[in-house]
Tab-separated table of C-alpha atoms and ligand atoms in Angstrom:
chain	number	residue	atom	x	y	z
A	1	MET	CA	388.155	-16.829	-39.887
A	2	LYS	CA	387.075	-19.699	-37.274
A	3	ARG	CA	387.503	-17.732	-34.108
A	4	ARG	CA	385.127	-14.420	-35.673
A	5	PHE	CA	382.099	-17.258	-36.387
A	6	ASN	CA	382.819	-19.238	-32.541
A	7	VAL	CA	382.635	-14.671	-31.289
A	8	ILE	CA	379.370	-13.833	-33.304
A	9	ILE	CA	377.476	-17.316	-32.073
A	10	ALA	CA	378.788	-16.364	-27.886
A	11	GLY	CA	377.261	-12.638	-28.821
A	12	LEU	CA	374.279	-13.733	-30.263
A	13	LEU	CA	373.739	-16.675	-27.701
A	14	LEU	CA	373.828	-14.237	-25.096
A	15	PHE	CA	372.356	-12.339	-26.544
A	16	ILE	CA	368.559	-14.465	-25.951
A	17	SER	CA	370.123	-15.078	-23.223
A	18	VAL	CA	369.415	-12.020	-22.196
A	19	GLN	CA	366.063	-11.889	-23.510
A	20	VAL	CA	364.991	-14.853	-22.290
A	21	GLN	CA	365.820	-13.652	-18.889
A	22	ALA	CA	364.166	-10.083	-19.933
A	23	GLN	CA	360.907	-11.696	-21.247
A	24	ALA	CA	360.422	-14.344	-17.494
A	25	ASN	CA	360.928	-10.985	-15.182
A	26	ASP	CA	358.704	-8.801	-17.151
A	27	GLY	CA	356.054	-11.284	-17.581
A	28	ALA	CA	354.070	-12.545	-20.966
A	29	ALA	CA	351.996	-9.719	-22.856
A	30	TRP	CA	349.781	-12.077	-21.681
A	31	PHE	CA	350.044	-12.246	-17.972
A	32	ARG	CA	350.382	-8.387	-18.227
A	33	HIS	CA	347.118	-8.241	-20.289
A	34	SER	CA	345.364	-10.249	-17.234
A	35	ILE	CA	347.231	-7.669	-14.121
A	36	THR	CA	346.158	-4.741	-15.862
A	37	THR	CA	342.601	-6.882	-15.895
A	38	ILE	CA	342.779	-7.783	-12.935
A	39	GLY	CA	343.678	-4.445	-10.961
A	40	GLU	CA	341.301	-2.026	-13.403
A	41	GLN	CA	337.991	-4.915	-11.725
A	42	LEU	CA	339.257	-5.100	-8.272
A	43	LYS	CA	340.075	-0.872	-7.974
A	44	ARG	CA	336.118	-1.019	-9.748
A	45	ALA	CA	334.651	-3.618	-7.152
A	46	ALA	CA	335.838	-1.990	-4.101
A	47	ALA	CA	334.385	1.814	-5.392
A	48	THR	CA	330.641	-0.410	-6.693
A	49	TYR	CA	330.142	-2.931	-3.112
A	50	THR	CA	328.692	-2.566	0.389
A	51	PRO	CA	331.543	-4.282	2.369
A	52	GLY	CA	329.763	-7.062	4.450
A	53	LEU	CA	327.745	-7.266	1.078
A	54	ASN	CA	330.034	-9.018	-0.721
A	55	PRO	CA	329.535	-9.500	-5.113
A	56	ARG	CA	329.002	-12.728	-5.027
A	57	SER	CA	327.612	-13.928	-8.435
A	58	VAL	CA	325.150	-12.620	-11.425
A	59	ASN	CA	321.853	-13.390	-11.770
A	60	PRO	CA	319.992	-14.525	-14.581
A	61	ASP	CA	318.501	-10.787	-14.591
A	62	GLY	CA	321.367	-9.467	-14.817
A	63	THR	CA	321.488	-8.429	-10.930
A	64	VAL	CA	324.579	-8.494	-8.251
A	65	ARG	CA	323.383	-11.793	-5.831
A	66	THR	CA	325.957	-10.838	-3.080
A	67	ALA	CA	327.263	-12.564	0.360
A	68	PRO	CA	326.161	-11.470	3.852
A	69	TYR	CA	328.802	-12.973	6.564
A	70	THR	CA	327.717	-16.008	6.411
A	71	ASP	CA	327.625	-16.992	3.094
A	72	TRP	CA	329.962	-19.922	2.261
A	73	THR	CA	331.521	-17.458	-0.692
A	74	THR	CA	332.059	-14.051	1.743
A	75	GLY	CA	336.054	-14.043	2.289
A	76	PHE	CA	336.937	-14.611	-1.423
A	77	PHE	CA	336.326	-11.142	-2.632
A	78	PRO	CA	338.049	-9.495	0.096
A	79	GLY	CA	341.034	-12.115	-0.721
A	80	SER	CA	340.971	-10.671	-4.093
A	81	LEU	CA	341.082	-7.483	-3.261
A	82	TRP	CA	345.108	-8.657	-1.338
A	83	TYR	CA	345.817	-10.716	-3.815
A	84	GLY	CA	345.022	-7.418	-6.473
A	85	TYR	CA	347.332	-6.013	-3.921
A	86	GLU	CA	350.739	-8.373	-4.545
A	87	LEU	CA	350.018	-8.651	-7.929
A	88	THR	CA	349.222	-4.703	-8.867
A	89	GLY	CA	351.545	-3.170	-6.322
A	90	ASN	CA	347.807	-0.546	-5.465
A	91	LYS	CA	348.112	0.749	-2.241
A	92	ASP	CA	343.841	1.644	-2.737
A	93	LEU	CA	343.928	-2.260	-3.231
A	94	ALA	CA	344.749	-2.788	0.398
A	95	ALA	CA	343.541	-0.415	2.257
A	96	ALA	CA	340.134	-1.974	0.289
A	97	ALA	CA	340.583	-5.445	1.082
A	98	LYS	CA	341.010	-4.109	4.923
A	99	ARG	CA	337.368	-2.922	5.383
A	100	PHE	CA	335.959	-5.835	3.326
A	101	THR	CA	338.309	-7.949	5.772
A	102	LEU	CA	337.105	-6.188	8.774
A	103	ALA	CA	333.323	-6.208	7.587
A	104	LEU	CA	332.952	-10.599	8.428
A	105	ASP	CA	333.902	-10.563	11.615
A	106	SER	CA	331.308	-11.701	12.747
A	107	ILE	CA	332.002	-14.559	10.836
A	108	ARG	CA	333.658	-15.570	14.726
A	109	PHE	CA	330.480	-16.774	15.936
A	110	VAL	CA	329.618	-18.652	12.482
A	111	THR	CA	329.495	-22.812	13.608
A	112	LYS	CA	326.906	-24.617	11.553
A	113	THR	CA	328.744	-24.832	8.547
A	114	HIS	CA	332.971	-26.147	7.434
A	115	ASP	CA	333.346	-23.962	5.110
A	116	LEU	CA	334.846	-21.644	7.882
A	117	GLY	CA	338.588	-22.112	6.268
A	118	PHE	CA	337.184	-20.334	2.801
A	119	MET	CA	335.651	-17.556	4.802
A	120	LEU	CA	338.629	-16.429	7.328
A	121	TYR	CA	341.379	-18.216	5.737
A	122	CYS	CA	341.221	-16.194	2.493
A	123	SER	CA	339.875	-12.450	3.907
A	124	TYR	CA	340.945	-12.617	6.899
A	125	GLY	CA	344.634	-15.467	6.975
A	126	ASN	CA	346.065	-13.471	3.195
A	127	ALA	CA	345.249	-10.215	5.549
A	128	TRP	CA	347.625	-11.627	8.697
A	129	ARG	CA	350.274	-12.726	5.816
A	130	ILE	CA	350.380	-9.673	3.742
A	131	THR	CA	350.416	-7.210	6.927
A	132	GLY	CA	351.438	-8.934	9.692
A	133	ASP	CA	349.082	-7.161	11.671
A	134	ASN	CA	348.174	-9.621	15.108
A	135	ARG	CA	344.801	-7.687	15.034
A	136	TYR	CA	343.887	-10.118	12.596
A	137	LEU	CA	344.191	-13.361	14.770
A	138	PRO	CA	341.468	-12.645	17.454
A	139	VAL	CA	338.855	-14.214	15.164
A	140	LEU	CA	341.475	-16.381	13.304
A	141	LYS	CA	341.835	-17.874	16.030
A	142	GLU	CA	338.351	-18.560	17.699
A	143	GLY	CA	336.852	-19.233	13.763
A	144	ALA	CA	339.697	-22.966	13.888
A	145	GLU	CA	338.202	-23.485	16.765
A	146	HIS	CA	334.709	-23.421	15.493
A	147	LEU	CA	335.934	-25.453	12.480
A	148	TYR	CA	337.490	-28.005	14.460
A	149	GLU	CA	335.011	-28.636	17.150
A	150	ARG	CA	333.813	-30.158	14.041
A	151	PHE	CA	336.092	-33.157	13.674
A	152	SER	CA	335.318	-36.384	15.301
A	153	PRO	CA	337.316	-39.049	16.689
A	154	LYS	CA	334.490	-41.808	16.271
A	155	THR	CA	334.253	-40.370	12.114
A	156	GLY	CA	337.644	-39.142	12.196
A	157	VAL	CA	336.479	-36.281	9.667
A	158	ILE	CA	334.972	-32.792	9.550
A	159	ARG	CA	331.077	-32.515	9.533
A	160	SER	CA	330.444	-30.040	6.887
A	161	TRP	CA	326.404	-29.611	6.644
A	162	ASP	CA	324.155	-29.550	9.568
A	163	PHE	CA	321.176	-28.863	6.363
A	164	GLY	CA	319.237	-32.417	4.722
A	165	ASP	CA	319.283	-35.976	5.811
A	166	TRP	CA	321.940	-36.952	5.717
A	167	LYS	CA	323.589	-38.303	9.844
A	168	PHE	CA	327.200	-37.150	9.370
A	169	PRO	CA	327.981	-35.233	5.549
A	170	VAL	CA	331.549	-34.478	4.490
A	171	ILE	CA	331.752	-33.272	0.897
A	172	ILE	CA	334.690	-33.439	-1.265
A	173	ASP	CA	335.515	-29.113	-1.118
A	174	ASN	CA	335.733	-30.280	2.594
A	175	MET	CA	339.792	-30.805	1.863
A	176	MET	CA	340.179	-27.264	0.900
A	177	ASN	CA	339.143	-25.944	5.070
A	178	LEU	CA	342.145	-28.383	6.142
A	179	GLU	CA	345.362	-24.884	5.443
A	180	TYR	CA	343.058	-23.300	7.757
A	181	LEU	CA	343.501	-25.942	10.238
A	182	TYR	CA	347.038	-26.923	9.650
A	183	TRP	CA	348.062	-23.365	9.931
A	184	ALA	CA	346.106	-22.419	12.918
A	185	GLY	CA	347.352	-25.985	14.901
A	186	ALA	CA	351.030	-24.230	14.490
A	187	GLN	CA	349.884	-20.454	15.222
A	188	PHE	CA	347.944	-21.242	18.140
A	189	GLN	CA	350.543	-23.992	19.384
A	190	LYS	CA	347.476	-26.329	19.043
A	191	PRO	CA	348.543	-29.650	17.838
A	192	VAL	CA	345.480	-30.756	18.287
A	193	TYR	CA	343.880	-28.968	14.555
A	194	ASN	CA	347.205	-30.607	12.834
A	195	LYS	CA	346.430	-34.220	13.938
A	196	ALA	CA	342.790	-33.677	12.877
A	197	ALA	CA	343.461	-33.032	9.642
A	198	ASN	CA	345.640	-35.034	9.319
A	199	THR	CA	342.780	-38.564	10.276
A	200	HIS	CA	340.428	-36.073	8.230
A	201	ALA	CA	343.014	-36.439	4.460
A	202	LEU	CA	343.246	-39.857	5.625
A	203	THR	CA	339.422	-40.898	5.859
A	204	THR	CA	338.555	-39.023	2.656
A	205	LEU	CA	341.695	-40.861	1.103
A	206	LYS	CA	339.536	-44.191	2.541
A	207	ASN	CA	336.278	-43.314	1.560
A	208	HIS	CA	335.553	-40.461	-0.825
A	209	PHE	CA	337.412	-41.925	-4.016
A	210	ARG	CA	336.487	-44.545	-6.698
A	211	LYS	CA	338.810	-46.977	-8.600
A	212	ASP	CA	340.209	-44.857	-11.379
A	213	TYR	CA	340.905	-41.623	-8.611
A	214	SER	CA	337.784	-39.261	-9.334
A	215	SER	CA	335.856	-38.740	-6.388
A	216	TYR	CA	332.085	-38.492	-4.201
A	217	HIS	CA	331.261	-35.484	-4.038
A	218	VAL	CA	329.158	-36.200	-0.438
A	219	VAL	CA	330.045	-39.021	2.279
A	220	ASP	CA	327.615	-39.612	4.471
A	221	TYR	CA	328.660	-41.145	7.653
A	222	ASP	CA	326.872	-43.000	10.469
A	223	PRO	CA	328.310	-40.528	14.089
A	224	VAL	CA	327.784	-43.158	16.350
A	225	THR	CA	329.304	-46.447	13.878
A	226	GLY	CA	331.734	-44.551	12.121
A	227	LYS	CA	330.903	-46.645	9.492
A	228	VAL	CA	330.239	-44.743	5.852
A	229	ARG	CA	326.541	-44.533	5.051
A	230	GLY	CA	326.134	-43.925	1.595
A	231	ARG	CA	328.075	-41.541	-1.768
A	232	GLU	CA	325.820	-39.644	-3.989
A	233	THR	CA	326.016	-35.825	-5.073
A	234	HIS	CA	324.152	-33.071	-4.420
A	235	GLN	CA	326.543	-30.837	-7.623
A	236	GLY	CA	327.035	-33.314	-9.685
A	237	LEU	CA	325.152	-34.399	-12.581
A	238	SER	CA	323.903	-38.094	-10.626
A	239	ASP	CA	325.467	-39.849	-7.742
A	240	GLU	CA	328.605	-41.775	-10.113
A	241	SER	CA	329.569	-38.991	-11.720
A	242	ALA	CA	332.198	-36.555	-12.233
A	243	TRP	CA	331.513	-33.384	-10.807
A	244	ALA	CA	334.731	-30.078	-12.279
A	245	ARG	CA	335.443	-28.982	-9.319
A	246	GLY	CA	335.113	-31.516	-6.765
A	247	GLN	CA	338.051	-32.628	-8.660
A	248	ALA	CA	339.967	-30.314	-8.250
A	249	TRP	CA	339.055	-29.366	-4.251
A	250	GLY	CA	340.366	-33.161	-4.450
A	251	LEU	CA	343.582	-32.367	-6.117
A	252	TYR	CA	344.304	-28.634	-4.812
A	253	GLY	CA	343.393	-29.997	-1.181
A	254	TYR	CA	345.868	-33.006	-1.531
A	255	ILE	CA	348.698	-31.457	-2.379
A	256	MET	CA	348.195	-28.818	0.611
A	257	CYS	CA	347.955	-31.413	2.818
A	258	TYR	CA	351.428	-32.893	1.813
A	259	ASN	CA	353.244	-28.596	2.304
A	260	ASN	CA	350.831	-29.110	5.718
A	261	SER	CA	352.492	-32.533	6.736
A	262	GLY	CA	355.259	-33.943	4.072
A	263	ASN	CA	352.494	-37.438	4.477
A	264	PRO	CA	353.885	-38.931	0.484
A	265	LYS	CA	350.441	-40.959	0.600
A	266	PHE	CA	349.039	-36.975	-0.004
A	267	LEU	CA	351.578	-36.240	-2.730
A	268	GLN	CA	350.683	-39.797	-4.611
A	269	GLN	CA	346.935	-39.116	-4.121
A	270	ALA	CA	347.356	-35.620	-5.163
A	271	GLN	CA	349.095	-37.170	-8.593
A	272	HIS	CA	346.751	-39.791	-9.125
A	273	ILE	CA	343.928	-37.512	-8.866
A	274	ALA	CA	345.954	-34.680	-11.561
A	275	GLN	CA	346.123	-37.814	-13.811
A	276	PHE	CA	342.014	-39.011	-13.675
A	277	ILE	CA	342.044	-34.827	-15.030
A	278	THR	CA	344.402	-34.281	-17.302
A	279	THR	CA	343.628	-37.360	-18.514
A	280	HIS	CA	340.308	-37.109	-19.499
A	281	PRO	CA	338.262	-38.031	-23.141
A	282	ARG	CA	336.088	-34.903	-22.188
A	283	MET	CA	338.185	-31.807	-21.208
A	284	PRO	CA	338.125	-29.701	-24.058
A	285	GLU	CA	340.681	-28.374	-25.982
A	286	ASN	CA	341.129	-25.127	-24.044
A	287	LYS	CA	341.784	-27.420	-20.704
A	288	ILE	CA	338.746	-25.510	-18.927
A	289	PRO	CA	336.275	-28.382	-17.853
A	290	VAL	CA	332.886	-28.446	-18.202
A	291	TRP	CA	331.045	-28.609	-15.618
A	292	ASP	CA	331.188	-32.087	-15.127
A	293	PHE	CA	333.122	-35.155	-16.332
A	294	ASP	CA	330.032	-36.661	-16.949
A	295	VAL	CA	327.812	-34.027	-18.672
A	296	HIS	CA	327.051	-36.053	-22.812
A	297	ASN	CA	323.763	-34.148	-23.015
A	298	ALA	CA	322.663	-32.141	-19.534
A	299	LEU	CA	322.373	-29.118	-21.935
A	300	ASP	CA	321.442	-25.116	-20.142
A	301	ALA	CA	318.515	-23.447	-21.142
A	302	ASP	CA	320.387	-22.788	-24.663
A	303	GLY	CA	321.199	-26.228	-25.184
A	304	ARG	CA	324.755	-25.890	-24.497
A	305	ALA	CA	326.556	-27.668	-21.940
A	306	PRO	CA	328.451	-24.862	-19.805
A	307	ARG	CA	332.206	-24.335	-18.744
A	308	ASP	CA	332.974	-24.489	-14.875
A	309	ALA	CA	335.726	-20.957	-15.287
A	310	SER	CA	336.476	-21.816	-11.181
A	311	ALA	CA	337.324	-25.847	-11.386
A	312	ALA	CA	339.809	-24.708	-14.282
A	313	ALA	CA	341.350	-21.940	-11.255
A	314	VAL	CA	341.381	-24.707	-8.769
A	315	ILE	CA	343.151	-27.086	-11.380
A	316	ALA	CA	345.713	-24.705	-12.147
A	317	CYS	CA	346.096	-24.096	-9.048
A	318	GLY	CA	347.010	-27.712	-7.573
A	319	LEU	CA	348.753	-28.284	-10.817
A	320	LEU	CA	350.953	-25.041	-10.328
A	321	ASP	CA	352.051	-26.915	-6.745
A	322	LEU	CA	352.319	-29.868	-7.608
A	323	SER	CA	354.581	-29.369	-10.085
A	324	THR	CA	357.700	-28.241	-8.095
A	325	LYS	CA	357.012	-31.168	-6.168
A	326	MET	CA	357.250	-34.528	-8.485
A	327	LYS	CA	359.672	-35.384	-10.778
A	328	GLY	CA	358.359	-35.512	-14.409
A	329	GLY	CA	356.384	-31.455	-12.733
A	330	GLU	CA	356.927	-29.929	-15.767
A	331	LYS	CA	354.029	-30.975	-17.429
A	332	TYR	CA	350.900	-29.859	-15.496
A	333	ALA	CA	353.435	-26.937	-14.929
A	334	ALA	CA	352.941	-26.753	-18.512
A	335	TYR	CA	349.243	-27.885	-18.215
A	336	ALA	CA	348.096	-25.511	-15.793
A	337	GLU	CA	349.671	-22.385	-18.222
A	338	GLU	CA	347.629	-23.304	-21.381
A	339	ILE	CA	344.874	-23.202	-18.225
A	340	LEU	CA	346.037	-19.365	-17.320
A	341	LYS	CA	345.998	-18.100	-20.995
A	342	SER	CA	342.188	-19.560	-21.075
A	343	LEU	CA	341.199	-17.848	-18.434
A	344	SER	CA	343.130	-14.838	-19.446
A	345	SER	CA	341.667	-14.925	-23.366
A	346	PRO	CA	338.722	-12.850	-24.533
A	347	ASP	CA	336.610	-15.710	-24.250
A	348	PHE	CA	337.077	-15.788	-20.411
A	349	LEU	CA	338.632	-13.059	-18.547
A	350	ALA	CA	336.882	-10.056	-18.439
A	351	GLN	CA	336.952	-6.491	-20.552
A	352	PRO	CA	337.901	-3.703	-17.726
A	353	GLY	CA	333.945	-1.810	-16.551
A	354	ASP	CA	332.740	-5.491	-17.929
A	355	ASN	CA	331.264	-8.037	-15.798
A	356	HIS	CA	329.965	-5.979	-13.209
A	357	PHE	CA	333.906	-5.865	-12.553
A	358	PHE	CA	333.700	-8.935	-11.601
A	359	ILE	CA	337.491	-10.950	-13.418
A	360	LEU	CA	336.045	-13.622	-15.499
A	361	LYS	CA	333.356	-15.297	-17.294
A	362	HIS	CA	331.964	-19.067	-17.393
A	363	SER	CA	331.183	-19.977	-14.151
A	364	VAL	CA	329.080	-22.753	-13.148
A	365	GLY	CA	327.298	-22.785	-9.344
A	366	ALA	CA	324.783	-25.534	-9.189
A	367	PHE	CA	323.740	-27.059	-12.790
A	368	LEU	CA	320.787	-29.099	-11.306
A	369	TYR	CA	319.122	-27.171	-9.310
A	370	ASN	CA	319.423	-23.699	-11.548
A	371	SER	CA	321.522	-21.885	-9.633
A	372	GLU	CA	323.981	-19.840	-10.928
A	373	ILE	CA	324.325	-21.326	-14.698
A	374	ASP	CA	326.994	-19.732	-16.398
A	375	THR	CA	327.884	-16.700	-14.224
A	376	PRO	CA	331.077	-14.734	-12.793
A	377	LEU	CA	332.121	-16.228	-9.028
A	378	ASN	CA	333.559	-14.879	-6.674
A	379	TYR	CA	335.800	-17.676	-6.030
A	380	ALA	CA	336.684	-17.991	-9.839
A	381	ASP	CA	338.472	-14.864	-9.495
A	382	TYR	CA	340.027	-16.013	-6.267
A	383	TYR	CA	341.752	-18.901	-7.737
A	384	TYR	CA	342.863	-17.225	-10.664
A	385	LEU	CA	344.162	-15.127	-8.887
A	386	GLU	CA	346.033	-17.353	-6.519
A	387	ALA	CA	347.260	-19.083	-9.817
A	388	LEU	CA	348.757	-15.558	-11.555
A	389	LYS	CA	351.164	-15.335	-8.120
A	390	LYS	CA	351.670	-19.333	-8.204
A	391	TYR	CA	353.003	-18.904	-11.827
A	392	ALA	CA	354.929	-15.560	-11.519
A	393	ALA	CA	356.925	-17.626	-8.460
A	394	LEU	CA	357.526	-20.836	-10.834
A	395	LYS	CA	358.578	-18.384	-13.805
A	396	LYS	CA	360.747	-15.982	-11.401
A	397	ILE	CA	357.861	-12.991	-12.801
A	398	THR	CA	358.495	-10.681	-10.104
A	399	LEU	CA	355.817	-8.861	-8.115
A	400	PRO	CA	354.147	-6.479	-8.405
A	401	LEU	CA	354.277	-5.728	-11.527
A	402	GLN	CA	355.989	-2.473	-12.653
B	501	LIG	N1	332.129	-25.574	-1.783
B	501	LIG	C1	330.978	-24.741	-2.532
B	501	LIG	C2	331.166	-25.848	-3.899
B	501	LIG	O1	331.805	-25.634	-5.039
B	501	LIG	O2	329.859	-24.666	-5.179
């Protein structure tokens, strides 16, 4: 009798384990649904938009704002097409990705911005990683040279912008362009690029953060003395506020720097930032932050405090990476999963055919400039796809999804 009972229990356990394994390899229903939607939206977007004029966001009048090659967001749409190909296996998306990537060839002449990482690594970088086609390399090589030229040994940072009244402005977003420099340093045998990326990250660690590990948006340096002239915001609510996407760029930037350098200071900084974000008392229950953590009463025209899906997607990427690098990282993997489930719900994920073929709804560009409020944004889509890829790797879900 006892023996028979043991056999039944053993059989039951085996059945459960096979079911769990099957679920892990197939992906949960929400994950499958989101991959199907992504495939549909990207296929239609590729057929609708023109290479070289990539979809960026939706204007209040319902028209689509497009991005020429000089726009900081121009690499995200081709990058999403590449990720769409990896997630779905649809070869038409790879063909479209190639068309939309090659149309950005003139970025090789752009020198007046730090955004070359966003512009080139997301487009040409993914193209080269996925295809191994060396014809993508010359543009990547020139772009990296131009990014490196913006580094000053005096300030110890890469200059972000050439506009405005600042003398040597550096924004927290700049942390995201370092991954490109690390990669280019190894690829083109330029160790000075890696050194510059490390120095930028260390200087930013010293000057951009408050005691609670929230970050300022802009730090302006004196290019002659290298000293900090001021700390302020450009896209946040106020100079002392915690602009949500800025916190996200910092988190993901530092874990990327750790991945590329192995410097434990960068891992520690990413952990501090993650702690600030995930324990913030104003983080909503669905884990999609309002566009600035300090918003109490800055409302849009309809009296709402809009959420920023782009910040959430970047936070999910950072937390998924961080979760694999630290003891107790499961809590951050679980938090990222909550974000991804929210973004994959009808509240944020478009219905196929809607949303001008963007994938996510509800992001914020620059609230106080009345620019891109509660709109789809191409970088929300890009980092959502990047996070889904990381999630699949973590959960051992086989891609492309069949
Ligand atoms: N890098 C510009 C932004 O995050 O809006």
